[in-house]
């Protein structure tokens, strides 16, 4: 997946529940931080419990709270459990079209068939196809060679790094 990080496409992580998509997202965040990326330019949001929020509303609140402007600088936007959010495809497309040069977008969804069906239903001509690269994992053995640490360690390390950076 790391070879796609510098490319402009949206990265979509799909697969079964509890396969490690969120852990992989945390690893990407840690890699960005370890490479000197400004932690204040990293936005992680899970739609697990928040299904009625608009992405543009989330981004606007972030810009105000952090005193940032997505049109200036580089950002990492990670949206987890996106399939639980209605109309996510149109909103992701809008964000990509407006800020694509400044924001690397990574999305995940535990119901990969739902994501694929929605993409095909809404964009049969491949509306997002040039904007995205989808990674699908069938089981945890698919992540061999990714050097992913155990989830509990990643979560603790992730939280400690964020505390230290803020």
XYZ file of N, CA and C in Angstrom:
498
model
N 0.816 -1.191 0.000
C 0.000 0.000 0.000
C 0.861 1.257 0.000
N 2.036 1.193 0.595
C 2.872 2.390 0.732
C 3.219 3.029 -0.605
N 3.273 2.237 -1.673
C 3.597 2.825 -2.970
C 2.474 3.714 -3.501
N 1.261 3.561 -2.956
C 0.131 4.379 -3.388
C -0.039 5.648 -2.563
N 0.635 5.751 -1.431
C 0.505 6.925 -0.571
C 0.866 8.218 -1.324
N 1.968 8.254 -2.071
C 2.305 9.511 -2.760
C 1.402 9.834 -3.955
N 0.675 8.847 -4.452
C -0.188 9.065 -5.611
C -1.464 9.786 -5.199
N -2.113 10.473 -6.122
C -3.284 11.274 -5.761
C -4.557 10.473 -5.473
N -4.613 9.202 -5.837
C -5.836 8.428 -5.673
C -6.220 8.251 -4.197
N -7.512 8.118 -3.989
C -8.051 7.755 -2.682
C -7.700 6.296 -2.446
N -7.299 5.960 -1.240
C -7.031 4.566 -0.896
C -8.222 4.051 -0.110
N -8.805 2.943 -0.568
C -9.947 2.325 0.109
C -9.522 0.957 0.635
N -9.676 0.762 1.933
C -9.365 -0.517 2.578
C -10.684 -1.221 2.850
N -10.854 -2.404 2.293
C -12.090 -3.145 2.496
C -11.767 -4.546 2.989
N -12.765 -5.193 3.564
C -12.578 -6.559 4.020
C -13.510 -6.901 5.163
N -13.333 -8.099 5.662
C -14.163 -8.591 6.760
C -13.938 -7.777 8.026
N -14.894 -7.892 8.954
C -14.745 -7.241 10.259
C -13.529 -7.801 10.980
N -12.871 -6.941 11.747
C -11.776 -7.331 12.641
C -10.575 -7.924 11.895
N -10.379 -7.486 10.678
C -9.273 -8.018 9.878
C -8.023 -7.143 9.999
N -8.174 -5.920 10.510
C -7.021 -5.058 10.733
C -7.011 -3.781 9.913
N -8.157 -3.385 9.370
C -8.203 -2.171 8.556
C -7.895 -0.931 9.401
N -8.497 -0.828 10.577
C -8.246 0.316 11.454
C -6.805 0.306 11.940
N -6.283 -0.860 12.261
C -4.885 -0.979 12.688
C -3.952 -0.521 11.573
N -4.270 -0.876 10.339
C -3.466 -0.434 9.212
C -3.521 1.088 9.071
N -4.701 1.657 9.277
C -4.823 3.116 9.235
C -3.959 3.754 10.325
N -3.962 3.165 11.522
C -3.126 3.686 12.614
C -1.655 3.582 12.258
N -1.272 2.517 11.589
C 0.121 2.358 11.163
C 0.494 3.444 10.155
N -0.389 3.758 9.241
C -0.138 4.829 8.277
C 0.068 6.149 9.012
N -0.785 6.418 10.014
C -0.654 7.650 10.802
C 0.708 7.694 11.485
N 1.088 6.596 12.136
C 2.390 6.553 12.811
C 3.539 6.737 11.825
N 3.434 6.133 10.655
C 4.468 6.302 9.635
C 4.574 7.771 9.208
N 3.437 8.426 9.022
C 3.445 9.847 8.659
C 4.112 10.668 9.763
N 3.729 10.407 11.014
C 4.301 11.142 12.150
C 5.804 10.890 12.231
N 6.206 9.634 12.107
C 7.630 9.297 12.175
C 8.435 9.918 11.030
N 7.763 10.205 9.916
C 8.432 10.855 8.787
C 8.415 12.379 8.905
N 7.936 12.891 10.053
C 7.956 14.334 10.295
C 6.708 15.085 9.877
N 5.651 14.366 9.513
C 4.401 15.012 9.116
C 3.771 15.676 10.342
N 3.251 16.863 10.181
C 2.636 17.604 11.287
C 1.385 16.865 11.788
N 1.413 16.441 13.039
C 0.299 15.680 13.606
C -1.016 16.473 13.570
N -0.919 17.791 13.567
C -2.124 18.626 13.508
C -2.755 18.623 12.121
N -2.073 18.013 11.143
C -2.607 17.920 9.789
C -3.116 16.516 9.479
N -3.331 15.740 10.527
C -3.860 14.388 10.382
C -5.248 14.350 11.004
N -6.223 13.933 10.209
C -7.606 13.868 10.670
C -8.081 12.430 10.550
N -8.420 11.819 11.692
C -8.987 10.467 11.705
C -10.401 10.587 12.254
N -11.356 9.969 11.554
C -12.739 9.989 12.022
C -13.381 8.648 11.719
N -14.086 8.116 12.722
C -14.816 6.860 12.544
C -16.310 7.140 12.524
N -16.975 6.587 11.534
C -18.426 6.732 11.425
C -19.160 5.629 12.184
N -18.432 4.877 12.991
C -19.036 3.778 13.745
C -20.211 4.268 14.584
N -20.039 5.352 15.310
C -21.107 5.875 16.168
C -21.709 7.179 15.664
N -21.113 7.760 14.624
C -21.583 9.042 14.099
C -21.952 8.862 12.632
N -23.225 8.667 12.383
C -23.644 8.353 11.005
C -24.322 9.520 10.310
N -24.616 10.568 11.044
C -25.383 11.667 10.464
C -24.564 12.926 10.226
N -23.270 12.846 10.389
C -22.424 14.022 10.190
C -22.000 14.118 8.728
N -21.954 15.307 8.215
C -21.493 15.548 6.855
C -19.970 15.692 6.880
N -19.305 15.176 5.864
C -17.841 15.269 5.814
C -17.402 16.725 5.740
N -18.113 17.540 4.968
C -17.731 18.955 4.874
C -17.904 19.652 6.226
N -18.887 19.240 7.017
C -19.102 19.790 8.355
C -17.945 19.389 9.274
N -17.548 18.139 9.192
C -16.415 17.636 9.962
C -15.149 18.417 9.616
N -14.916 18.622 8.333
C -13.719 19.331 7.890
C -13.764 20.809 8.288
N -14.924 21.413 8.183
C -15.076 22.823 8.574
C -14.793 22.984 10.069
N -15.350 22.096 10.886
C -15.106 22.140 12.328
C -13.623 21.955 12.636
N -12.991 21.059 11.917
C -11.564 20.815 12.121
C -10.755 22.066 11.768
N -11.064 22.673 10.628
C -10.349 23.887 10.217
C -10.478 24.981 11.273
N -11.686 25.166 11.812
C -11.915 26.198 12.825
C -11.188 25.861 14.127
N -11.337 24.644 14.595
C -10.747 24.236 15.870
C -9.222 24.270 15.835
N -8.644 23.782 14.744
C -7.187 23.697 14.628
C -6.574 24.920 13.940
N -7.438 25.870 13.535
C -6.988 27.067 12.828
C -6.167 26.692 11.596
N -6.754 25.840 10.779
C -6.112 25.328 9.570
C -6.946 25.701 8.348
N -6.338 25.562 7.180
C -7.014 25.798 5.911
C -6.594 24.680 4.959
N -7.529 23.833 4.580
C -7.218 22.689 3.728
C -6.692 23.084 2.350
N -6.841 24.340 2.000
C -6.320 24.789 0.709
C -4.827 25.102 0.792
N -4.307 25.150 2.021
C -2.885 25.433 2.232
C -2.259 24.321 3.056
N -1.193 23.748 2.558
C -0.503 22.687 3.290
C -0.925 21.310 2.817
N -0.368 20.306 3.477
C -0.662 18.900 3.166
C -1.371 18.276 4.363
N -2.361 17.421 4.078
C -3.174 16.801 5.117
C -3.375 15.323 4.817
N -3.630 14.579 5.880
C -3.978 13.167 5.784
C -5.364 13.018 6.392
N -6.316 12.551 5.607
C -7.697 12.371 6.051
C -8.027 10.893 6.015
N -8.318 10.317 7.195
C -8.653 8.900 7.310
C -10.089 8.783 7.811
N -10.926 8.133 7.031
C -12.342 7.970 7.379
C -12.637 6.486 7.505
N -12.912 6.070 8.729
C -13.099 4.659 9.070
C -14.590 4.325 9.126
N -14.913 3.088 8.748
C -16.309 2.595 8.767
C -17.208 3.478 7.898
N -16.708 3.869 6.759
C -17.421 4.816 5.901
C -18.735 4.262 5.368
N -18.859 2.937 5.286
C -20.085 2.339 4.754
C -21.288 2.605 5.645
N -21.065 3.008 6.891
C -22.164 3.291 7.812
C -22.719 4.699 7.608
N -22.101 5.438 6.733
C -22.452 6.831 6.491
C -23.172 6.940 5.148
N -24.378 7.476 5.173
C -25.167 7.612 3.951
C -24.546 8.650 3.020
N -24.608 8.392 1.728
C -24.168 9.335 0.707
C -22.671 9.652 0.785
N -21.896 8.708 1.273
C -20.464 8.963 1.442
C -19.746 9.149 0.115
N -20.206 8.464 -0.934
C -19.511 8.514 -2.221
C -19.460 9.921 -2.788
N -20.611 10.591 -2.779
C -20.679 11.954 -3.320
C -19.823 12.917 -2.497
N -19.851 12.745 -1.188
C -19.089 13.650 -0.343
C -17.583 13.442 -0.483
N -17.156 12.189 -0.591
C -15.731 11.901 -0.798
C -15.284 12.481 -2.136
N -16.103 12.307 -3.164
C -15.773 12.846 -4.482
C -15.614 14.363 -4.408
N -16.531 15.019 -3.704
C -16.481 16.477 -3.576
C -15.197 16.917 -2.872
N -14.865 16.249 -1.772
C -13.635 16.580 -1.034
C -12.422 16.378 -1.927
N -12.403 15.262 -2.628
C -11.278 14.964 -3.523
C -11.153 16.022 -4.620
N -12.278 16.380 -5.225
C -12.240 17.345 -6.321
C -11.802 18.736 -5.855
N -12.173 19.113 -4.649
C -11.821 20.443 -4.136
C -10.407 20.476 -3.560
N -10.051 19.456 -2.769
C -8.790 19.495 -2.016
C -7.804 18.391 -2.404
N -8.068 17.645 -3.455
C -7.264 16.481 -3.808
C -5.769 16.706 -3.850
N -5.329 17.899 -4.217
C -3.896 18.184 -4.282
C -3.278 18.306 -2.885
N -4.096 18.635 -1.905
C -3.584 18.892 -0.555
C -3.904 17.802 0.455
N -4.844 16.929 0.131
C -5.288 15.934 1.111
C -5.138 14.524 0.551
N -4.449 13.685 1.302
C -4.409 12.252 0.994
C -5.581 11.639 1.739
N -6.456 10.972 1.015
C -7.667 10.406 1.605
C -7.535 8.890 1.662
N -7.773 8.353 2.858
C -7.814 6.904 3.053
C -9.136 6.583 3.725
N -9.892 5.672 3.122
C -11.178 5.272 3.690
C -11.147 3.777 3.970
N -11.990 3.348 4.914
C -12.117 1.915 5.172
C -13.580 1.568 5.369
N -13.882 0.308 5.094
C -15.235 -0.180 5.294
C -15.235 -1.666 5.546
N -15.932 -2.081 6.586
C -15.926 -3.496 6.943
C -16.876 -4.313 6.070
N -17.779 -3.673 5.404
C -18.718 -4.392 4.554
C -18.339 -4.134 3.098
N -17.292 -4.814 2.664
C -16.731 -4.523 1.342
C -17.736 -4.722 0.209
N -18.605 -5.691 0.315
C -19.586 -5.902 -0.740
C -20.510 -4.699 -0.841
N -20.848 -4.101 0.295
C -21.703 -2.925 0.298
C -20.999 -1.769 -0.401
N -19.737 -1.591 -0.105
C -18.984 -0.515 -0.736
C -18.923 -0.734 -2.241
N -18.562 -1.950 -2.671
C -18.450 -2.235 -4.100
C -19.795 -2.087 -4.807
N -20.882 -2.571 -4.172
C -22.207 -2.449 -4.773
C -22.583 -0.988 -4.915
N -22.332 -0.194 -3.855
C -22.666 1.224 -3.909
C -21.872 1.938 -4.989
N -20.600 1.628 -5.111
C -19.790 2.264 -6.152
C -20.339 1.920 -7.531
N -20.678 0.663 -7.733
C -21.196 0.242 -9.041
C -22.593 0.803 -9.293
N -23.421 0.857 -8.234
C -24.770 1.362 -8.402
C -24.762 2.859 -8.705
N -23.987 3.623 -7.943
C -23.966 5.074 -8.116
C -23.098 5.519 -9.278
N -22.029 4.752 -9.558
C -21.076 5.163 -10.578
C -20.748 3.996 -11.502
N -21.739 3.518 -12.267
C -21.488 2.361 -13.125
C -20.395 2.625 -14.168
N -20.196 3.875 -14.515
C -19.171 4.192 -15.507
C -17.808 4.391 -14.871
N -17.708 4.102 -13.583
C -16.419 4.219 -12.910
C -16.123 5.631 -12.450
N -17.109 6.322 -11.942
C -17.004 7.715 -11.536
C -15.829 7.970 -10.594
N -15.599 7.077 -9.642
C -14.486 7.232 -8.713
C -13.277 6.406 -9.131
N -13.393 5.660 -10.210
C -12.342 4.711 -10.552
C -10.979 5.364 -10.747
N -10.920 6.532 -11.349
C -9.624 7.180 -11.542
C -9.160 7.875 -10.264
N -10.055 7.995 -9.292
C -9.734 8.682 -8.056
C -9.354 7.731 -6.924
N -9.531 6.420 -7.116
C -9.349 5.510 -5.990
C -8.564 4.259 -6.336
N -7.957 3.696 -5.309
C -7.295 2.388 -5.381
C -7.864 1.583 -4.212
N -8.507 0.463 -4.511
C -9.154 -0.336 -3.480
C -8.280 -1.522 -3.107
N -8.058 -1.676 -1.803
C -7.336 -2.828 -1.268
C -8.345 -3.671 -0.510
N -8.507 -4.932 -0.922
C -9.454 -5.832 -0.268
C -8.690 -6.963 0.398
N -9.020 -7.216 1.650
C -8.381 -8.299 2.389
C -9.428 -9.327 2.762
N -9.138 -10.594 2.463
C -10.062 -11.674 2.793
C -9.803 -12.250 4.171
N -8.552 -12.241 4.604
C -8.226 -12.748 5.936
C -6.931 -12.119 6.409
N -6.614 -12.346 7.677
C -5.452 -11.681 8.267
C -4.146 -12.124 7.624
N -4.112 -13.278 6.967
C -2.872 -13.707 6.327
C -2.555 -12.864 5.092
N -3.554 -12.100 4.595
C -3.314 -11.213 3.460
C -2.363 -10.085 3.827
N -2.202 -9.814 5.113
C -1.356 -8.701 5.516
C 0.070 -9.129 5.807
N 0.458 -10.339 5.396
C 1.837 -10.780 5.582
C 2.779 -9.822 4.870
N 3.876 -9.523 5.517
C 4.866 -8.642 4.929
C 4.600 -7.172 5.175
N 3.476 -6.850 5.816
C 3.167 -5.451 6.080
C 3.801 -4.955 7.378
N 4.349 -5.873 8.188
C 5.001 -5.508 9.438
C 4.061 -4.718 10.343
N 2.877 -5.256 10.565
C 1.887 -4.612 11.424
C 2.030 -5.168 12.828
N 2.139 -4.277 13.791
C 2.262 -4.674 15.187
C 0.890 -5.058 15.730
N 0.841 -5.798 16.838
C -0.457 -6.155 17.431
C -1.300 -4.915 17.731
N -2.605 -5.061 17.590
C -3.529 -3.947 17.713
C -3.411 -3.221 19.057
N -3.316 -3.935 20.159
C -3.227 -3.288 21.478
C -1.966 -2.431 21.566
N -0.859 -2.931 21.046
C 0.391 -2.161 21.044
C 0.241 -0.919 20.171
N -0.338 -1.104 18.989
C -0.521 0.016 18.072
C -1.377 1.100 18.716
N -2.467 0.698 19.368
C -3.366 1.674 19.979
C -2.644 2.443 21.083
N -1.923 1.732 21.958
C -1.198 2.387 23.048
C -0.117 3.312 22.485
N 0.657 2.836 21.517
C 1.715 3.624 20.902
C 1.132 4.840 20.183
N 0.025 4.646 19.484
C -0.659 5.710 18.770
C -1.107 6.792 19.743
N -1.737 6.389 20.846
C -2.213 7.351 21.837
C -1.048 8.083 22.502
N 0.014 7.377 22.830
C 1.177 8.007 23.446
C 1.827 9.013 22.492
N 1.953 8.648 21.223
C 2.531 9.578 20.248
C 1.682 10.832 20.101
N 0.374 10.671 20.068
C -0.499 11.831 19.947
C -0.386 12.735 21.182
N -0.351 12.142 22.373
C -0.187 12.941 23.597
C 1.114 13.712 23.565
N 2.181 13.058 23.139
C 3.486 13.715 23.089
C 3.537 14.836 22.060
N 2.820 14.661 20.951
C 2.845 15.667 19.894
C 2.004 16.889 20.242
N 0.925 16.663 20.985
C 0.033 17.777 21.337
C 0.547 18.411 22.588
